[in-house]
């Protein structure tokens, strides 16, 4: 059965939703703040996410943006007490598939989840590509090969994971902290120094195509530009 990630800081509502969805056949893991939710997402496999908007440490919109950096396709539903139109619009801008205003009925939530999962399962676009086109480069992620004009560069596992994350977010900034957590597991000082070395290596590989740039974004992280 599809597995659901629920991030809700209200302990009563969170427990109620978790127990209801589990009872209906959807195993549900729950986090109580945005940071914990991101950690669960990065270490687990989920078919759908349900995020509260107003949460401590990291709000639902920020959490959704970070989840979208690593996975563009997992469906996201926002649960929120906010009903203003601009909040709904912001939710969809950051990649929401649905937006439910509190209070809501459990039956309505279940029906919306089932509808989204049906659409998701029918879609062939959710399949992750095996090869990424980066300017004149072809990046074969499963085989860790970066090819340019028939010249192939074998990448290490860390180089491949980092390049994949950047390629998935082409022309979009990827925060240092998020990249560290996704590729290295945490954003410690020593891992940050290690990532800088790998970024330098990737720049060296990519310089064969002048249209491709891996740039620093001040205060944010990195951006792979084509």
Tab-separated table of C-alpha atoms in Angstrom:
chain	number	residue	atom	x	y	z
A	1	UNK	CA	0.000	0.000	0.000
A	2	UNK	CA	1.118	3.593	-0.560
A	3	UNK	CA	3.049	5.077	2.367
A	4	UNK	CA	2.264	8.593	3.564
A	5	UNK	CA	4.424	11.187	5.344
A	6	UNK	CA	2.385	13.441	7.642
A	7	UNK	CA	4.008	16.565	9.128
A	8	UNK	CA	1.647	18.213	11.628
A	9	UNK	CA	2.606	20.014	14.837
A	10	UNK	CA	-0.820	19.690	16.504
A	11	UNK	CA	-0.422	16.439	18.509
A	12	UNK	CA	-4.134	15.673	18.679
A	13	UNK	CA	-4.890	16.267	15.004
A	14	UNK	CA	-1.657	14.591	13.946
A	15	UNK	CA	-2.408	11.447	15.899
A	16	UNK	CA	-6.015	11.392	14.696
A	17	UNK	CA	-5.035	11.698	11.008
A	18	UNK	CA	-2.234	9.150	11.378
A	19	UNK	CA	-4.472	6.576	13.048
A	20	UNK	CA	-7.321	7.138	10.578
A	21	UNK	CA	-5.152	6.776	7.463
A	22	UNK	CA	-3.358	3.726	8.875
A	23	UNK	CA	-6.726	2.144	9.679
A	24	UNK	CA	-7.821	2.793	6.083
A	25	UNK	CA	-4.778	0.916	4.760
A	26	UNK	CA	-2.291	3.747	4.230
A	27	UNK	CA	0.763	3.308	6.497
A	28	UNK	CA	1.544	6.803	7.788
A	29	UNK	CA	4.673	8.163	9.474
A	30	UNK	CA	4.362	11.414	11.400
A	31	UNK	CA	6.709	14.288	12.209
A	32	UNK	CA	5.877	17.259	14.433
A	33	UNK	CA	7.982	19.992	12.832
A	34	UNK	CA	9.456	20.866	9.441
A	35	UNK	CA	13.030	19.838	10.234
A	36	UNK	CA	11.966	16.420	11.478
A	37	UNK	CA	9.724	16.059	8.446
A	38	UNK	CA	12.588	16.749	6.049
A	39	UNK	CA	14.793	14.240	7.853
A	40	UNK	CA	12.122	11.540	7.559
A	41	UNK	CA	11.589	12.333	3.890
A	42	UNK	CA	15.298	12.054	3.096
A	43	UNK	CA	15.675	8.712	4.861
A	44	UNK	CA	12.392	7.082	3.849
A	45	UNK	CA	10.294	6.350	0.777
A	46	UNK	CA	6.853	7.916	0.550
A	47	UNK	CA	4.104	7.929	-2.062
A	48	UNK	CA	2.398	11.094	-0.766
A	49	UNK	CA	3.138	13.907	1.710
A	50	UNK	CA	0.734	15.876	3.895
A	51	UNK	CA	2.199	19.083	5.340
A	52	UNK	CA	0.735	21.555	7.796
A	53	UNK	CA	1.641	25.125	6.809
A	54	UNK	CA	2.218	26.853	10.169
A	55	UNK	CA	4.841	24.769	11.983
A	56	UNK	CA	7.819	25.438	14.272
A	57	UNK	CA	11.406	25.403	12.967
A	58	UNK	CA	10.374	25.145	9.291
A	59	UNK	CA	6.984	26.042	7.784
A	60	UNK	CA	5.183	23.802	5.323
A	61	UNK	CA	5.895	25.973	2.291
A	62	UNK	CA	9.651	25.901	2.969
A	63	UNK	CA	9.527	22.157	3.598
A	64	UNK	CA	7.710	21.606	0.298
A	65	UNK	CA	10.303	23.638	-1.600
A	66	UNK	CA	13.109	21.523	-0.157
A	67	UNK	CA	11.267	18.280	-0.861
A	68	UNK	CA	10.764	19.428	-4.463
A	69	UNK	CA	14.539	19.896	-4.833
A	70	UNK	CA	15.015	16.187	-4.269
A	71	UNK	CA	11.771	14.848	-5.726
A	72	UNK	CA	9.668	16.801	-8.205
A	73	UNK	CA	6.909	14.222	-8.423
A	74	UNK	CA	5.830	13.065	-4.963
A	75	UNK	CA	2.299	14.443	-4.374
A	76	UNK	CA	1.957	17.066	-1.623
A	77	UNK	CA	-1.230	18.090	0.203
A	78	UNK	CA	-1.241	21.128	2.499
A	79	UNK	CA	-3.355	21.149	5.662
A	80	UNK	CA	-3.827	24.637	7.032
A	81	UNK	CA	-6.018	26.938	9.067
A	82	UNK	CA	-5.282	29.651	6.548
A	83	UNK	CA	-8.049	30.326	4.041
A	84	UNK	CA	-6.813	33.502	2.347
A	85	UNK	CA	-6.546	33.228	-1.433
A	86	UNK	CA	-2.897	34.356	-1.508
A	87	UNK	CA	-1.925	31.497	0.827
A	88	UNK	CA	-3.659	28.993	-1.428
A	89	UNK	CA	-1.882	30.438	-4.459
A	90	UNK	CA	1.478	30.254	-2.678
A	91	UNK	CA	0.815	26.640	-1.802
A	92	UNK	CA	0.263	25.692	-5.421
A	93	UNK	CA	3.276	27.748	-6.530
A	94	UNK	CA	5.598	25.697	-4.341
A	95	UNK	CA	4.269	22.479	-5.844
A	96	UNK	CA	1.153	21.445	-3.936
A	97	UNK	CA	-1.234	18.951	-5.493
A	98	UNK	CA	-4.069	19.894	-3.151
A	99	UNK	CA	-4.853	22.319	-0.358
A	100	UNK	CA	-7.295	21.536	2.463
A	101	UNK	CA	-8.433	24.174	4.941
A	102	UNK	CA	-9.050	23.220	8.573
A	103	UNK	CA	-11.436	22.084	9.877
A	104	UNK	CA	-12.016	19.207	7.450
A	105	UNK	CA	-13.594	15.784	7.538
A	106	UNK	CA	-11.432	12.664	7.490
A	107	UNK	CA	-13.574	11.263	4.699
A	108	UNK	CA	-12.836	14.297	2.514
A	109	UNK	CA	-9.104	13.969	3.193
A	110	UNK	CA	-9.187	10.266	2.318
A	111	UNK	CA	-11.063	10.879	-0.950
A	112	UNK	CA	-8.589	13.563	-1.992
A	113	UNK	CA	-5.644	11.294	-1.188
A	114	UNK	CA	-7.142	8.469	-3.227
A	115	UNK	CA	-7.816	10.757	-6.207
A	116	UNK	CA	-4.258	12.117	-6.181
A	117	UNK	CA	-2.718	8.650	-5.863
A	118	UNK	CA	-4.801	7.388	-8.798
A	119	UNK	CA	-3.537	10.248	-10.968
A	120	UNK	CA	0.002	9.697	-9.777
A	121	UNK	CA	-0.056	5.980	-10.505
A	122	UNK	CA	-1.486	6.520	-13.993
A	123	UNK	CA	1.144	9.088	-14.890
A	124	UNK	CA	4.248	7.862	-16.661
A	125	UNK	CA	5.948	11.210	-16.046
A	126	UNK	CA	6.786	10.215	-12.485
A	127	UNK	CA	9.479	7.817	-13.674
A	128	UNK	CA	12.913	9.160	-12.850
A	129	UNK	CA	15.066	9.596	-15.958
A	130	UNK	CA	18.170	7.451	-16.237
A	131	UNK	CA	20.013	10.057	-18.313
A	132	UNK	CA	20.113	13.827	-17.874
A	133	UNK	CA	20.979	16.249	-20.671
A	134	UNK	CA	23.192	19.072	-19.397
A	135	UNK	CA	24.091	21.311	-22.317
A	136	UNK	CA	26.205	19.114	-24.602
A	137	UNK	CA	26.793	16.604	-21.816
A	138	UNK	CA	24.880	13.376	-21.300
A	139	UNK	CA	24.872	12.300	-17.670
A	140	UNK	CA	24.154	8.589	-17.221
A	141	UNK	CA	23.291	8.465	-13.532
A	142	UNK	CA	22.932	4.667	-13.061
A	143	UNK	CA	26.375	4.072	-14.632
A	144	UNK	CA	27.926	7.268	-13.175
A	145	UNK	CA	29.145	8.465	-16.580
A	146	UNK	CA	29.384	12.042	-17.843
A	147	UNK	CA	29.831	12.039	-21.629
A	148	UNK	CA	30.827	14.895	-23.950
A	149	UNK	CA	31.687	14.360	-27.634
A	150	UNK	CA	32.182	10.622	-27.044
A	151	UNK	CA	34.610	11.323	-24.182
A	152	UNK	CA	33.299	9.677	-21.027
A	153	UNK	CA	34.274	10.668	-17.490
A	154	UNK	CA	33.621	8.072	-14.783
A	155	UNK	CA	32.234	9.761	-11.676
A	156	UNK	CA	32.433	8.717	-8.057
A	157	UNK	CA	29.235	7.961	-6.140
A	158	UNK	CA	29.284	11.335	-4.364
A	159	UNK	CA	29.982	13.188	-7.629
A	160	UNK	CA	27.058	11.382	-9.257
A	161	UNK	CA	24.655	12.090	-6.392
A	162	UNK	CA	25.591	15.765	-6.287
A	163	UNK	CA	25.373	16.194	-10.062
A	164	UNK	CA	22.016	14.420	-10.128
A	165	UNK	CA	20.627	16.807	-7.501
A	166	UNK	CA	21.876	19.816	-9.477
A	167	UNK	CA	20.560	18.400	-12.778
A	168	UNK	CA	17.135	17.804	-11.246
A	169	UNK	CA	17.068	21.494	-10.330
A	170	UNK	CA	18.632	22.876	-13.514
A	171	UNK	CA	18.787	26.699	-13.492
A	172	UNK	CA	17.401	26.702	-9.938
A	173	UNK	CA	19.397	27.305	-6.739
A	174	UNK	CA	20.084	24.344	-4.454
A	175	UNK	CA	20.890	25.281	-0.864
A	176	UNK	CA	24.167	24.083	0.652
A	177	UNK	CA	22.405	22.643	3.680
A	178	UNK	CA	19.919	20.670	1.593
A	179	UNK	CA	22.624	19.289	-0.719
A	180	UNK	CA	24.715	18.224	2.265
A	181	UNK	CA	21.802	16.453	3.916
A	182	UNK	CA	20.725	14.758	0.675
A	183	UNK	CA	24.193	13.585	-0.440
A	184	UNK	CA	26.295	13.397	2.743
A	185	UNK	CA	23.584	12.807	5.333
A	186	UNK	CA	24.237	15.916	7.464
A	187	UNK	CA	25.521	19.462	7.093
A	188	UNK	CA	28.547	19.288	9.395
A	189	UNK	CA	31.577	21.529	8.842
A	190	UNK	CA	33.759	18.681	7.587
A	191	UNK	CA	31.130	17.489	5.113
A	192	UNK	CA	30.756	21.080	3.889
A	193	UNK	CA	34.488	21.252	3.166
A	194	UNK	CA	34.248	17.909	1.364
A	195	UNK	CA	31.346	19.151	-0.776
A	196	UNK	CA	33.343	22.192	-1.852
A	197	UNK	CA	36.017	19.829	-3.181
A	198	UNK	CA	33.429	17.872	-5.161
A	199	UNK	CA	31.906	21.054	-6.571
A	200	UNK	CA	35.364	22.052	-7.811
A	201	UNK	CA	35.753	18.643	-9.474
A	202	UNK	CA	32.388	18.935	-11.204
A	203	UNK	CA	33.292	22.402	-12.498
A	204	UNK	CA	36.460	20.924	-13.986
A	205	UNK	CA	34.494	18.192	-15.777
A	206	UNK	CA	31.837	20.614	-17.053
A	207	UNK	CA	34.186	23.289	-18.411
A	208	UNK	CA	34.334	21.431	-21.760
A	209	UNK	CA	30.987	23.059	-22.592
A	210	UNK	CA	31.143	26.877	-22.137
A	211	UNK	CA	27.339	27.063	-22.032
A	212	UNK	CA	27.302	25.072	-18.784
A	213	UNK	CA	28.175	26.801	-15.509
A	214	UNK	CA	28.117	25.641	-11.910
A	215	UNK	CA	27.962	28.877	-9.935
A	216	UNK	CA	27.827	29.895	-6.294
A	217	UNK	CA	24.660	31.712	-5.262
A	218	UNK	CA	25.481	34.054	-2.401
A	219	UNK	CA	23.581	33.170	0.745
A	220	UNK	CA	21.871	30.184	-0.887
A	221	UNK	CA	24.154	27.541	-2.358
A	222	UNK	CA	24.796	26.431	-5.929
A	223	UNK	CA	23.098	26.617	-9.298
A	224	UNK	CA	23.758	24.550	-12.417
A	225	UNK	CA	23.082	26.870	-15.346
A	226	UNK	CA	22.649	25.940	-19.010
